[in-house]
Amino acid sequence: MLDAKLRPLIDPPLNAIGRTLAGAGITANTITFAGLALGLAGAAAIALGHIGWGLALILANRVLDGLDGAVARARGPSDLGGYFDIVADFAFYVAVPVGFGILAPANTLPALVLVASFVLTGVSFLAFAVIAGKRGASTEAHGKKSFFYSTGLAEGTETIAVFIAMCLMPAWFGPIAYAYAALCTLTVFQRSAMAVSAFRD
């Protein structure tokens, strides 16, 4: 919901840094995998009870997630890079609630529910992208991407805000997880309605 609105603010500084990194010979895929490693390390830190470190690593992951796209735009995007980027994103999104689920037994059920909602959201996102691409649809509302990015109530910005809230208020993990799982479910219905409108004929 907020991703497209933030792009005009975050893209200019990210693109400037991305051009510098690309000029130094650093590839987008290198940054993608470095960001994934940091994100998974953040989830592991949360699972071990080091939530402050987990939050720091989550934020570092998001910075690198922005930079890999900026480097790709500077060097020229690739389909393989787009593939690795989305796989890394969803691996990170799933890992954080799993970390909280391991942290405390009371977190297990809400973590499972949240992960399930992420799976449904991801399926709706990717299915829409495949069919939109097949029909030749395009959009740059989320910046220049390797494939079609459909909008939704629950996107990257909202997910990171929720992860930050979980880290700052770990005792409230359950209610936050259930509430965001509900928003993710609404996003699936929203995308389904968009699909009915866009793909009916």
PDB file of C-alpha atoms in Angstrom:
ATOM      1  CA  MET A   1       0.000   0.000   0.000  1.00  0.00           C
ATOM      2  CA  LEU A   2       2.825   2.405   0.903  1.00  0.00           C
ATOM      3  CA  ASP A   3       5.600   1.051  -1.314  1.00  0.00           C
ATOM      4  CA  ALA A   4       4.683   3.057  -4.415  1.00  0.00           C
ATOM      5  CA  LYS A   5       4.277   6.261  -2.389  1.00  0.00           C
ATOM      6  CA  LEU A   6       7.776   5.903  -0.895  1.00  0.00           C
ATOM      7  CA  ARG A   7       9.554   5.230  -4.187  1.00  0.00           C
ATOM      8  CA  PRO A   8       9.990   8.900  -5.183  1.00  0.00           C
ATOM      9  CA  LEU A   9      11.601   9.555  -1.790  1.00  0.00           C
ATOM     10  CA  ILE A  10      13.941   6.590  -1.505  1.00  0.00           C
ATOM     11  CA  ASP A  11      14.915   5.940  -5.133  1.00  0.00           C
ATOM     12  CA  PRO A  12      17.109   9.042  -5.751  1.00  0.00           C
ATOM     13  CA  PRO A  13      19.591   8.393  -2.877  1.00  0.00           C
ATOM     14  CA  LEU A  14      19.541   4.634  -3.491  1.00  0.00           C
ATOM     15  CA  ASN A  15      20.208   5.121  -7.202  1.00  0.00           C
ATOM     16  CA  ALA A  16      23.161   7.416  -6.448  1.00  0.00           C
ATOM     17  CA  ILE A  17      24.713   4.822  -4.128  1.00  0.00           C
ATOM     18  CA  GLY A  18      23.836   2.069  -6.602  1.00  0.00           C
ATOM     19  CA  ARG A  19      25.745   3.809  -9.384  1.00  0.00           C
ATOM     20  CA  THR A  20      28.793   4.073  -7.121  1.00  0.00           C
ATOM     21  CA  LEU A  21      28.633   0.388  -6.172  1.00  0.00           C
ATOM     22  CA  ALA A  22      28.099  -0.662  -9.772  1.00  0.00           C
ATOM     23  CA  GLY A  23      31.094   1.437 -10.790  1.00  0.00           C
ATOM     24  CA  ALA A  24      33.167  -0.437  -8.223  1.00  0.00           C
ATOM     25  CA  GLY A  25      32.223  -3.729  -9.874  1.00  0.00           C
ATOM     26  CA  ILE A  26      29.762  -4.928  -7.243  1.00  0.00           C
ATOM     27  CA  THR A  27      26.857  -6.881  -8.704  1.00  0.00           C
ATOM     28  CA  ALA A  28      23.220  -6.755  -7.670  1.00  0.00           C
ATOM     29  CA  ASN A  29      23.206 -10.490  -6.948  1.00  0.00           C
ATOM     30  CA  THR A  30      26.111 -10.098  -4.528  1.00  0.00           C
ATOM     31  CA  ILE A  31      24.120  -7.516  -2.597  1.00  0.00           C
ATOM     32  CA  THR A  32      20.979  -9.673  -2.720  1.00  0.00           C
ATOM     33  CA  PHE A  33      22.761 -12.639  -1.154  1.00  0.00           C
ATOM     34  CA  ALA A  34      24.518 -10.443   1.415  1.00  0.00           C
ATOM     35  CA  GLY A  35      21.157  -8.973   2.379  1.00  0.00           C
ATOM     36  CA  LEU A  36      19.617 -12.429   2.650  1.00  0.00           C
ATOM     37  CA  ALA A  37      22.449 -13.562   4.930  1.00  0.00           C
ATOM     38  CA  LEU A  38      21.899 -10.555   7.190  1.00  0.00           C
ATOM     39  CA  GLY A  39      18.135 -11.112   7.261  1.00  0.00           C
ATOM     40  CA  LEU A  40      18.483 -14.789   8.160  1.00  0.00           C
ATOM     41  CA  ALA A  41      21.053 -13.870  10.800  1.00  0.00           C
ATOM     42  CA  GLY A  42      18.526 -11.401  12.211  1.00  0.00           C
ATOM     43  CA  ALA A  43      15.890 -14.127  12.451  1.00  0.00           C
ATOM     44  CA  ALA A  44      18.423 -16.409  14.159  1.00  0.00           C
ATOM     45  CA  ALA A  45      19.319 -13.645  16.617  1.00  0.00           C
ATOM     46  CA  ILE A  46      15.636 -13.243  17.496  1.00  0.00           C
ATOM     47  CA  ALA A  47      15.275 -16.998  17.987  1.00  0.00           C
ATOM     48  CA  LEU A  48      18.209 -16.870  20.431  1.00  0.00           C
ATOM     49  CA  GLY A  49      16.702 -13.968  22.360  1.00  0.00           C
ATOM     50  CA  HIS A  50      18.924 -11.199  20.968  1.00  0.00           C
ATOM     51  CA  ILE A  51      16.037  -9.114  19.671  1.00  0.00           C
ATOM     52  CA  GLY A  52      17.986  -5.847  19.503  1.00  0.00           C
ATOM     53  CA  TRP A  53      20.551  -7.449  17.216  1.00  0.00           C
ATOM     54  CA  GLY A  54      17.710  -9.014  15.271  1.00  0.00           C
ATOM     55  CA  LEU A  55      16.159  -5.613  14.654  1.00  0.00           C
ATOM     56  CA  ALA A  56      19.486  -4.135  13.558  1.00  0.00           C
ATOM     57  CA  LEU A  57      20.050  -6.980  11.099  1.00  0.00           C
ATOM     58  CA  ILE A  58      16.481  -6.703   9.772  1.00  0.00           C
ATOM     59  CA  LEU A  59      17.043  -3.016   9.030  1.00  0.00           C
ATOM     60  CA  ALA A  60      20.387  -3.808   7.388  1.00  0.00           C
ATOM     61  CA  ASN A  61      18.645  -6.396   5.222  1.00  0.00           C
ATOM     62  CA  ARG A  62      16.148  -3.787   4.026  1.00  0.00           C
ATOM     63  CA  VAL A  63      18.897  -1.318   3.141  1.00  0.00           C
ATOM     64  CA  LEU A  64      20.636  -3.938   1.007  1.00  0.00           C
ATOM     65  CA  ASP A  65      17.310  -4.966  -0.510  1.00  0.00           C
ATOM     66  CA  GLY A  66      16.938  -1.403  -1.755  1.00  0.00           C
ATOM     67  CA  LEU A  67      20.516  -1.231  -2.957  1.00  0.00           C
ATOM     68  CA  ASP A  68      20.437  -4.412  -5.034  1.00  0.00           C
ATOM     69  CA  GLY A  69      17.702  -2.921  -7.185  1.00  0.00           C
ATOM     70  CA  ALA A  70      19.624   0.339  -7.499  1.00  0.00           C
ATOM     71  CA  VAL A  71      22.732  -1.521  -8.648  1.00  0.00           C
ATOM     72  CA  ALA A  72      20.629  -3.541 -11.085  1.00  0.00           C
ATOM     73  CA  ARG A  73      19.238  -0.339 -12.571  1.00  0.00           C
ATOM     74  CA  ALA A  74      22.770   1.028 -12.947  1.00  0.00           C
ATOM     75  CA  ARG A  75      24.277  -2.116 -14.484  1.00  0.00           C
ATOM     76  CA  GLY A  76      21.172  -3.265 -16.332  1.00  0.00           C
ATOM     77  CA  PRO A  77      18.538  -5.570 -14.787  1.00  0.00           C
ATOM     78  CA  SER A  78      18.520  -9.312 -15.418  1.00  0.00           C
ATOM     79  CA  ASP A  79      15.837 -11.957 -15.173  1.00  0.00           C
ATOM     80  CA  LEU A  80      18.084 -14.063 -12.932  1.00  0.00           C
ATOM     81  CA  GLY A  81      18.576 -11.111 -10.609  1.00  0.00           C
ATOM     82  CA  GLY A  82      14.825 -10.567 -10.431  1.00  0.00           C
ATOM     83  CA  TYR A  83      14.362 -14.231  -9.555  1.00  0.00           C
ATOM     84  CA  PHE A  84      16.958 -14.189  -6.781  1.00  0.00           C
ATOM     85  CA  ASP A  85      15.560 -10.938  -5.407  1.00  0.00           C
ATOM     86  CA  ILE A  86      12.016 -12.228  -4.925  1.00  0.00           C
ATOM     87  CA  VAL A  87      13.197 -15.576  -3.517  1.00  0.00           C
ATOM     88  CA  ALA A  88      15.437 -13.770  -1.024  1.00  0.00           C
ATOM     89  CA  ASP A  89      12.594 -11.448  -0.023  1.00  0.00           C
ATOM     90  CA  PHE A  90      10.181 -14.262   0.761  1.00  0.00           C
ATOM     91  CA  ALA A  91      12.840 -16.312   2.555  1.00  0.00           C
ATOM     92  CA  PHE A  92      13.476 -13.294   4.776  1.00  0.00           C
ATOM     93  CA  TYR A  93       9.780 -12.586   5.348  1.00  0.00           C
ATOM     94  CA  VAL A  94       9.171 -16.157   6.481  1.00  0.00           C
ATOM     95  CA  ALA A  95      12.331 -16.398   8.602  1.00  0.00           C
ATOM     96  CA  VAL A  96      11.479 -13.531  10.966  1.00  0.00           C
ATOM     97  CA  PRO A  97       8.188 -14.951  12.307  1.00  0.00           C
ATOM     98  CA  VAL A  98       9.837 -18.365  12.506  1.00  0.00           C
ATOM     99  CA  GLY A  99      12.506 -16.762  14.689  1.00  0.00           C
ATOM    100  CA  PHE A 100       9.835 -15.406  17.019  1.00  0.00           C
ATOM    101  CA  GLY A 101       8.098 -18.798  16.990  1.00  0.00           C
ATOM    102  CA  ILE A 102      11.298 -20.450  18.198  1.00  0.00           C
ATOM    103  CA  LEU A 103      11.878 -17.719  20.787  1.00  0.00           C
ATOM    104  CA  ALA A 104       8.832 -18.602  22.912  1.00  0.00           C
ATOM    105  CA  PRO A 105       6.286 -21.451  22.827  1.00  0.00           C
ATOM    106  CA  ALA A 106       3.417 -18.922  23.079  1.00  0.00           C
ATOM    107  CA  ASN A 107       4.558 -17.490  19.734  1.00  0.00           C
ATOM    108  CA  THR A 108       4.356 -20.763  17.816  1.00  0.00           C
ATOM    109  CA  LEU A 109       0.711 -20.640  16.712  1.00  0.00           C
ATOM    110  CA  PRO A 110       0.638 -16.942  15.728  1.00  0.00           C
ATOM    111  CA  ALA A 111       3.941 -17.434  13.874  1.00  0.00           C
ATOM    112  CA  LEU A 112       2.457 -20.353  11.914  1.00  0.00           C
ATOM    113  CA  VAL A 113      -0.648 -18.333  11.074  1.00  0.00           C
ATOM    114  CA  LEU A 114       1.470 -15.390   9.915  1.00  0.00           C
ATOM    115  CA  VAL A 115       3.725 -17.592   7.773  1.00  0.00           C
ATOM    116  CA  ALA A 116       0.642 -19.194   6.193  1.00  0.00           C
ATOM    117  CA  SER A 117      -0.742 -15.737   5.379  1.00  0.00           C
ATOM    118  CA  PHE A 118       2.617 -14.796   3.828  1.00  0.00           C
ATOM    119  CA  VAL A 119       2.435 -17.894   1.630  1.00  0.00           C
ATOM    120  CA  LEU A 120      -1.054 -16.972   0.431  1.00  0.00           C
ATOM    121  CA  THR A 121      -0.033 -13.367  -0.188  1.00  0.00           C
ATOM    122  CA  GLY A 122       3.050 -14.500  -2.080  1.00  0.00           C
ATOM    123  CA  VAL A 123       1.041 -16.911  -4.228  1.00  0.00           C
ATOM    124  CA  SER A 124      -1.476 -14.191  -5.128  1.00  0.00           C
ATOM    125  CA  PHE A 125       1.360 -11.771  -5.920  1.00  0.00           C
ATOM    126  CA  LEU A 126       3.288 -14.184  -8.135  1.00  0.00           C
ATOM    127  CA  ALA A 127       0.209 -15.605  -9.884  1.00  0.00           C
ATOM    128  CA  PHE A 128      -0.925 -12.087 -10.740  1.00  0.00           C
ATOM    129  CA  ALA A 129       2.571 -11.252 -12.007  1.00  0.00           C
ATOM    130  CA  VAL A 130       2.717 -14.323 -14.256  1.00  0.00           C
ATOM    131  CA  ILE A 131      -0.652 -13.679 -15.892  1.00  0.00           C
ATOM    132  CA  ALA A 132      -0.072  -9.912 -16.168  1.00  0.00           C
ATOM    133  CA  GLY A 133       3.275 -10.606 -17.837  1.00  0.00           C
ATOM    134  CA  LYS A 134       1.642 -13.074 -20.207  1.00  0.00           C
ATOM    135  CA  ARG A 135      -0.788 -10.338 -21.230  1.00  0.00           C
ATOM    136  CA  GLY A 136       1.984  -7.787 -21.719  1.00  0.00           C
ATOM    137  CA  ALA A 137       0.949  -5.590 -18.790  1.00  0.00           C
ATOM    138  CA  SER A 138       3.551  -3.312 -17.233  1.00  0.00           C
ATOM    139  CA  THR A 139       3.840  -0.821 -14.404  1.00  0.00           C
ATOM    140  CA  GLU A 140       6.615   1.153 -12.750  1.00  0.00           C
ATOM    141  CA  ALA A 141       4.595   2.219  -9.703  1.00  0.00           C
ATOM    142  CA  HIS A 142       7.047   0.221  -7.570  1.00  0.00           C
ATOM    143  CA  GLY A 143      10.066   1.252  -9.602  1.00  0.00           C
ATOM    144  CA  LYS A 144      11.468  -0.606 -12.590  1.00  0.00           C
ATOM    145  CA  LYS A 145      11.143  -4.320 -11.844  1.00  0.00           C
ATOM    146  CA  SER A 146      11.904  -7.558 -13.648  1.00  0.00           C
ATOM    147  CA  PHE A 147       8.227  -8.512 -13.615  1.00  0.00           C
ATOM    148  CA  PHE A 148       4.811  -7.039 -12.886  1.00  0.00           C
ATOM    149  CA  TYR A 149       4.353  -5.835  -9.285  1.00  0.00           C
ATOM    150  CA  SER A 150       0.702  -5.650  -8.268  1.00  0.00           C
ATOM    151  CA  THR A 151      -0.265  -3.387  -5.409  1.00  0.00           C
ATOM    152  CA  GLY A 152      -1.854  -4.539  -2.161  1.00  0.00           C
ATOM    153  CA  LEU A 153      -2.770  -3.562   1.384  1.00  0.00           C
ATOM    154  CA  ALA A 154       0.151  -5.567   2.798  1.00  0.00           C
ATOM    155  CA  GLU A 155       3.424  -4.886   0.967  1.00  0.00           C
ATOM    156  CA  GLY A 156       7.075  -4.584   1.896  1.00  0.00           C
ATOM    157  CA  THR A 157       6.815  -1.317   3.808  1.00  0.00           C
ATOM    158  CA  GLU A 158       3.952  -2.554   5.967  1.00  0.00           C
ATOM    159  CA  THR A 159       5.743  -5.846   6.621  1.00  0.00           C
ATOM    160  CA  ILE A 160       8.903  -4.134   7.832  1.00  0.00           C
ATOM    161  CA  ALA A 161       6.874  -1.780  10.041  1.00  0.00           C
ATOM    162  CA  VAL A 162       5.250  -4.860  11.592  1.00  0.00           C
ATOM    163  CA  PHE A 163       8.621  -6.573  12.100  1.00  0.00           C
ATOM    164  CA  ILE A 164       9.946  -3.451  13.809  1.00  0.00           C
ATOM    165  CA  ALA A 165       6.880  -3.344  16.069  1.00  0.00           C
ATOM    166  CA  MET A 166       7.414  -7.009  16.962  1.00  0.00           C
ATOM    167  CA  CYS A 167      11.037  -6.363  17.894  1.00  0.00           C
ATOM    168  CA  LEU A 168      10.191  -3.293  19.962  1.00  0.00           C
ATOM    169  CA  MET A 169       7.235  -5.011  21.679  1.00  0.00           C
ATOM    170  CA  PRO A 170       8.047  -8.751  21.668  1.00  0.00           C
ATOM    171  CA  ALA A 171       5.431  -9.459  24.351  1.00  0.00           C
ATOM    172  CA  TRP A 172       2.804  -8.339  21.825  1.00  0.00           C
ATOM    173  CA  PHE A 173       4.037 -10.647  19.070  1.00  0.00           C
ATOM    174  CA  GLY A 174       0.848 -12.741  19.070  1.00  0.00           C
ATOM    175  CA  PRO A 175      -1.691  -9.928  18.627  1.00  0.00           C
ATOM    176  CA  ILE A 176       0.524  -8.164  16.078  1.00  0.00           C
ATOM    177  CA  ALA A 177       0.995 -11.400  14.104  1.00  0.00           C
ATOM    178  CA  TYR A 178      -2.714 -12.196  14.044  1.00  0.00           C
ATOM    179  CA  ALA A 179      -3.639  -8.654  13.038  1.00  0.00           C
ATOM    180  CA  TYR A 180      -1.124  -8.604  10.204  1.00  0.00           C
ATOM    181  CA  ALA A 181      -2.144 -12.085   9.065  1.00  0.00           C
ATOM    182  CA  ALA A 182      -5.681 -10.719   8.747  1.00  0.00           C
ATOM    183  CA  LEU A 183      -4.398  -7.804   6.644  1.00  0.00           C
ATOM    184  CA  CYS A 184      -2.455 -10.232   4.445  1.00  0.00           C
ATOM    185  CA  THR A 185      -5.616 -12.274   3.956  1.00  0.00           C
ATOM    186  CA  LEU A 186      -7.495  -9.134   2.951  1.00  0.00           C
ATOM    187  CA  THR A 187      -4.695  -8.456   0.460  1.00  0.00           C
ATOM    188  CA  VAL A 188      -5.307 -11.861  -1.140  1.00  0.00           C
ATOM    189  CA  PHE A 189      -8.993 -10.999  -1.562  1.00  0.00           C
ATOM    190  CA  GLN A 190      -8.028  -7.557  -2.907  1.00  0.00           C
ATOM    191  CA  ARG A 191      -5.682  -9.054  -5.520  1.00  0.00           C
ATOM    192  CA  SER A 192      -8.299 -11.647  -6.423  1.00  0.00           C
ATOM    193  CA  ALA A 193     -10.791  -8.878  -7.075  1.00  0.00           C
ATOM    194  CA  MET A 194      -8.145  -7.092  -9.175  1.00  0.00           C
ATOM    195  CA  ALA A 195      -7.572 -10.319 -11.105  1.00  0.00           C
ATOM    196  CA  VAL A 196     -11.292 -10.694 -11.811  1.00  0.00           C
ATOM    197  CA  SER A 197     -11.343  -7.166 -13.188  1.00  0.00           C
ATOM    198  CA  ALA A 198      -8.088  -7.402 -15.176  1.00  0.00           C
ATOM    199  CA  PHE A 199      -8.188 -10.986 -16.453  1.00  0.00           C
ATOM    200  CA  ARG A 200     -11.893 -11.634 -17.033  1.00  0.00           C
ATOM    201  CA  ASP A 201     -11.760 -11.489 -20.843  1.00  0.00           C
TER     202      ASP A 201
END
